[in-house]
Tab-separated table of C-alpha atoms in Angstrom:
chain	number	residue	atom	x	y	z
A	11	GLY	CA	-35.102	17.352	-28.826
A	12	ASN	CA	-32.717	19.240	-31.063
A	13	SER	CA	-32.283	22.976	-30.776
A	14	VAL	CA	-29.983	25.761	-31.956
A	15	THR	CA	-29.352	29.008	-30.113
A	16	GLN	CA	-27.866	32.004	-31.871
A	17	MET	CA	-26.862	35.374	-30.546
A	18	GLU	CA	-29.531	37.949	-31.095
A	19	GLY	CA	-29.055	40.685	-33.602
A	20	PRO	CA	-28.868	42.958	-35.228
A	21	VAL	CA	-25.095	43.081	-35.311
A	22	THR	CA	-23.776	46.332	-36.739
A	23	LEU	CA	-20.133	46.583	-37.774
A	24	SER	CA	-17.954	48.907	-39.743
A	25	GLU	CA	-16.327	47.587	-42.895
A	26	GLU	CA	-13.128	45.610	-42.228
A	27	ALA	CA	-14.154	44.846	-38.633
A	28	PHE	CA	-13.901	41.330	-37.166
A	29	LEU	CA	-17.118	39.331	-37.012
A	30	THR	CA	-18.216	36.663	-34.554
A	31	ILE	CA	-21.738	35.254	-34.467
A	32	ASN	CA	-22.203	32.753	-31.668
A	33	CYS	CA	-24.076	29.504	-32.146
A	34	THR	CA	-24.603	26.697	-29.650
A	35	TYR	CA	-26.660	23.575	-30.058
A	36	THR	CA	-28.375	20.713	-28.282
A	37	ALA	CA	-28.721	17.457	-30.155
A	38	THR	CA	-28.972	13.735	-29.751
A	39	GLY	CA	-26.329	11.775	-31.568
A	40	TYR	CA	-23.680	13.423	-33.705
A	41	PRO	CA	-25.163	16.195	-35.827
A	42	SER	CA	-23.764	17.904	-38.883
A	43	LEU	CA	-23.605	21.677	-38.512
A	44	PHE	CA	-24.259	24.366	-41.076
A	45	TRP	CA	-24.266	28.102	-41.575
A	46	TYR	CA	-26.709	29.510	-44.118
A	47	VAL	CA	-26.917	33.101	-45.363
A	48	GLN	CA	-30.060	34.890	-46.537
A	49	TYR	CA	-29.868	38.094	-48.550
A	50	PRO	CA	-32.939	40.372	-48.586
A	51	GLY	CA	-35.944	38.859	-50.341
A	52	GLU	CA	-34.129	35.650	-51.202
A	53	GLY	CA	-33.942	32.058	-50.071
A	54	LEU	CA	-31.114	30.575	-48.029
A	55	GLN	CA	-27.690	29.727	-49.414
A	56	LEU	CA	-25.331	27.270	-47.793
A	57	LEU	CA	-22.309	29.180	-46.529
A	58	LEU	CA	-20.282	26.418	-44.885
A	59	LYS	CA	-20.627	23.127	-43.063
A	60	ALA	CA	-18.840	20.712	-40.723
A	61	THR	CA	-19.759	17.080	-40.310
A	62	LYS	CA	-17.728	15.947	-37.292
A	63	ALA	CA	-15.999	17.247	-34.206
A	64	ASP	CA	-13.005	19.542	-34.773
A	65	ASP	CA	-13.859	19.992	-38.456
A	66	LYS	CA	-13.495	23.547	-39.706
A	67	GLY	CA	-15.841	24.750	-42.416
A	68	SER	CA	-14.770	27.728	-44.510
A	69	ASN	CA	-16.030	29.712	-47.474
A	70	LYS	CA	-15.698	33.293	-48.752
A	71	GLY	CA	-13.507	34.250	-45.798
A	72	PHE	CA	-15.976	32.888	-43.233
A	73	GLU	CA	-14.963	30.088	-40.869
A	74	ALA	CA	-16.580	27.991	-38.168
A	75	THR	CA	-15.164	25.122	-36.105
A	76	TYR	CA	-17.282	22.240	-34.794
A	77	ARG	CA	-16.576	22.157	-31.032
A	78	LYS	CA	-18.157	19.095	-29.467
A	79	GLU	CA	-16.913	19.874	-25.952
A	80	THR	CA	-18.682	23.231	-25.911
A	81	THR	CA	-21.458	22.257	-28.378
A	82	SER	CA	-20.680	25.343	-30.411
A	83	PHE	CA	-20.215	26.359	-34.034
A	84	HIS	CA	-19.393	30.066	-33.957
A	85	LEU	CA	-19.127	31.929	-37.265
A	86	GLU	CA	-16.131	34.231	-37.775
A	87	LYS	CA	-14.734	36.487	-40.458
A	88	GLY	CA	-11.605	38.553	-40.152
A	89	SER	CA	-12.704	41.546	-42.230
A	90	VAL	CA	-16.339	42.080	-43.170
A	91	GLN	CA	-17.546	43.931	-46.242
A	92	VAL	CA	-20.748	45.838	-46.917
A	93	SER	CA	-21.764	42.994	-49.232
A	94	ASP	CA	-21.791	40.621	-46.223
A	95	SER	CA	-24.889	42.364	-44.869
A	96	ALA	CA	-27.490	39.607	-44.580
A	97	VAL	CA	-29.180	37.293	-42.104
A	98	TYR	CA	-27.096	34.328	-40.965
A	99	PHE	CA	-28.656	31.075	-39.752
A	100	CYS	CA	-26.952	28.336	-37.810
A	101	ALA	CA	-28.485	24.888	-38.308
A	102	LEU	CA	-27.977	21.270	-37.407
A	103	LEU	CA	-28.973	18.091	-39.156
A	104	THR	CA	-29.340	14.686	-37.597
A	105	GLY	CA	-31.479	11.615	-37.804
A	106	THR	CA	-32.687	9.490	-40.644
A	107	ALA	CA	-35.253	12.044	-41.762
A	108	SER	CA	-32.510	14.591	-42.402
A	109	LYS	CA	-34.493	17.455	-40.974
A	110	LEU	CA	-32.618	20.691	-40.489
A	111	THR	CA	-33.180	22.518	-37.204
A	112	PHE	CA	-32.490	26.255	-37.469
A	113	GLY	CA	-31.585	28.981	-35.067
A	114	THR	CA	-33.604	32.186	-35.172
A	115	GLY	CA	-31.084	33.961	-37.383
A	116	THR	CA	-28.758	36.908	-36.775
A	117	ARG	CA	-28.980	40.002	-38.913
A	118	LEU	CA	-25.617	41.542	-39.832
A	119	GLN	CA	-25.415	45.129	-41.034
A	120	VAL	CA	-22.041	46.353	-42.290
A	121	THR	CA	-21.533	50.078	-42.828
A	122	LEU	CA	-18.836	52.084	-44.568
B	20	ASP	CA	-28.804	25.159	-64.596
B	21	GLY	CA	-30.186	22.947	-61.885
B	22	GLY	CA	-32.105	24.440	-59.050
B	23	ILE	CA	-35.372	24.885	-57.216
B	24	THR	CA	-38.080	27.152	-58.564
B	25	GLN	CA	-40.795	28.537	-56.327
B	26	SER	CA	-43.756	30.385	-57.722
B	27	PRO	CA	-45.259	32.841	-57.435
B	28	LYS	CA	-42.805	35.154	-55.684
B	29	TYR	CA	-45.663	37.151	-54.140
B	30	LEU	CA	-49.146	35.845	-53.430
B	31	PHE	CA	-52.180	37.513	-51.939
B	32	ARG	CA	-55.003	35.535	-50.424
B	33	LYS	CA	-58.395	36.566	-49.221
B	34	GLU	CA	-59.742	35.305	-45.936
B	35	GLY	CA	-61.287	31.851	-46.323
B	36	GLN	CA	-59.476	30.936	-49.534
B	37	ASN	CA	-57.145	28.044	-50.154
B	38	VAL	CA	-53.978	28.827	-52.097
B	39	THR	CA	-51.288	26.557	-53.521
B	40	LEU	CA	-47.601	27.389	-53.615
B	41	SER	CA	-45.526	25.689	-56.272
B	42	CYS	CA	-42.085	24.118	-55.770
B	43	GLU	CA	-40.254	22.382	-58.616
B	44	GLN	CA	-36.680	21.059	-58.651
B	45	ASN	CA	-34.531	19.624	-61.431
B	46	LEU	CA	-31.688	18.499	-59.200
B	47	ASN	CA	-32.868	14.896	-59.045
B	48	HIS	CA	-33.104	15.280	-55.278
B	49	ASP	CA	-35.106	12.683	-53.407
B	50	ALA	CA	-36.220	14.649	-50.375
B	51	MET	CA	-38.163	17.917	-50.345
B	52	TYR	CA	-39.173	20.231	-47.503
B	53	TRP	CA	-41.417	23.182	-46.797
B	54	TYR	CA	-40.476	25.774	-44.203
B	55	ARG	CA	-42.257	28.828	-42.930
B	56	GLN	CA	-40.278	31.910	-41.944
B	57	ASP	CA	-41.621	34.571	-39.610
B	58	PRO	CA	-39.643	37.579	-38.333
B	59	GLY	CA	-37.569	36.698	-35.292
B	60	GLN	CA	-38.600	33.045	-35.303
B	61	GLY	CA	-36.243	31.444	-37.751
B	62	LEU	CA	-37.540	28.679	-39.985
B	63	ARG	CA	-40.117	26.140	-38.926
B	64	LEU	CA	-40.751	22.871	-40.742
B	65	ILE	CA	-44.241	22.392	-42.173
B	66	TYR	CA	-44.042	19.140	-44.170
B	67	TYR	CA	-41.371	16.995	-45.746
B	68	SER	CA	-41.195	14.128	-48.200
B	69	GLN	CA	-38.370	11.667	-48.662
B	70	ILE	CA	-39.854	9.715	-51.581
B	71	VAL	CA	-42.646	10.042	-54.111
B	72	ASN	CA	-46.150	9.428	-52.783
B	73	ASP	CA	-45.019	9.727	-49.183
B	74	PHE	CA	-44.763	12.717	-46.854
B	75	GLN	CA	-44.675	13.485	-43.129
B	76	LYS	CA	-45.842	16.319	-40.937
B	77	GLY	CA	-43.300	18.701	-39.573
B	78	ASP	CA	-43.594	20.875	-36.493
B	79	ILE	CA	-46.386	23.170	-37.711
B	80	ALA	CA	-48.450	21.147	-40.212
B	81	GLU	CA	-51.904	22.254	-39.042
B	82	GLY	CA	-53.760	24.183	-41.733
B	83	TYR	CA	-51.447	22.991	-44.528
B	84	SER	CA	-51.496	20.095	-46.988
B	85	VAL	CA	-49.022	18.729	-49.522
B	86	SER	CA	-48.721	16.139	-52.262
B	87	ARG	CA	-45.746	14.395	-53.847
B	88	GLU	CA	-46.965	12.791	-57.059
B	89	LYS	CA	-43.731	13.450	-58.916
B	90	LYS	CA	-40.136	13.501	-57.728
B	91	GLU	CA	-39.661	17.017	-59.109
B	92	SER	CA	-42.687	18.639	-57.528
B	93	PHE	CA	-43.868	19.267	-53.957
B	94	PRO	CA	-46.752	21.779	-53.896
B	95	LEU	CA	-47.978	23.245	-50.621
B	96	THR	CA	-51.623	24.214	-50.082
B	97	VAL	CA	-52.380	26.771	-47.417
B	98	THR	CA	-55.940	26.078	-46.388
B	99	SER	CA	-58.515	28.352	-44.819
B	100	ALA	CA	-57.895	26.468	-41.570
B	101	GLN	CA	-54.482	28.090	-41.242
B	102	LYS	CA	-55.210	30.937	-38.844
B	103	ASN	CA	-52.208	33.121	-39.545
B	104	PRO	CA	-50.858	32.309	-43.011
B	105	THR	CA	-49.051	35.573	-43.727
B	106	ALA	CA	-45.382	34.567	-43.909
B	107	PHE	CA	-42.438	33.822	-46.173
B	108	TYR	CA	-42.490	30.204	-47.390
B	109	LEU	CA	-39.337	28.385	-48.392
B	110	CYS	CA	-39.023	25.105	-50.236
B	111	ALA	CA	-35.849	23.016	-50.062
B	112	SER	CA	-34.533	19.727	-51.379
B	113	LYS	CA	-31.604	17.343	-50.878
B	114	TYR	CA	-30.350	13.903	-51.792
B	115	ALA	CA	-31.507	11.124	-49.526
B	116	GLY	CA	-28.743	9.284	-47.769
B	117	GLN	CA	-25.332	10.655	-46.900
B	118	GLU	CA	-27.331	13.280	-45.068
B	119	GLU	CA	-24.466	14.415	-42.984
B	120	ASN	CA	-22.524	15.474	-46.035
B	121	TYR	CA	-25.110	17.475	-47.869
B	122	GLY	CA	-26.976	20.552	-46.895
B	123	TYR	CA	-30.240	21.595	-48.419
B	124	THR	CA	-30.751	23.593	-51.609
B	125	PHE	CA	-33.361	26.301	-51.118
B	126	GLY	CA	-35.714	28.039	-53.489
B	127	SER	CA	-36.057	31.825	-53.480
B	128	GLY	CA	-39.295	31.762	-51.526
B	129	THR	CA	-42.924	32.855	-51.819
B	130	ARG	CA	-44.246	35.709	-49.730
B	131	LEU	CA	-47.891	35.088	-48.870
B	132	THR	CA	-50.068	37.905	-47.574
B	133	VAL	CA	-53.664	37.638	-46.417
B	134	VAL	CA	-55.733	40.641	-47.452
């Protein structure tokens, strides 16, 4: 079956530090890959996506590249801000039912 | 503005009661989903529906029921058979087809607590 593995958190960084959150997946077929962000007490917001191998998704300074050879979709940002503090979920989507499979989430805490 | 509305934001249930969580969308999305979120476990799929009057069980459907009488609405009932219902519940929707190009749109969630 499909599965997503994320690095465990929490990840604590100082403002302006470089961020990497690792995500690897197992899937049948050719999934689309997503990163969602969840701020405290809220639902999930789509951060970025990639639909085929070697695609790079980007938004708000965050980037992730779909690596088929390593089945990875690591999230990166060059300089984090306090406002980036949230929980980040990696997810994949495949199949006719369009069901998203999520990782367990990684909490990011950015301090001044 | 289009979006998904979940209500209530907080809900308290006594042991043995059924409660219904509301999810309404005005995005004209075809498919709707219910997820449960527990600390450290990510999101798990409860039920989903791709068209009106049809729905399928997800990974953890036991103790839950749904209906899809209208395209805009997908209410979730947490029954007394659900042994551990305290959790954060998220509703989502998306267009059917072109699934690889569209992510889900999520509501803001309902936090259910058994008292």
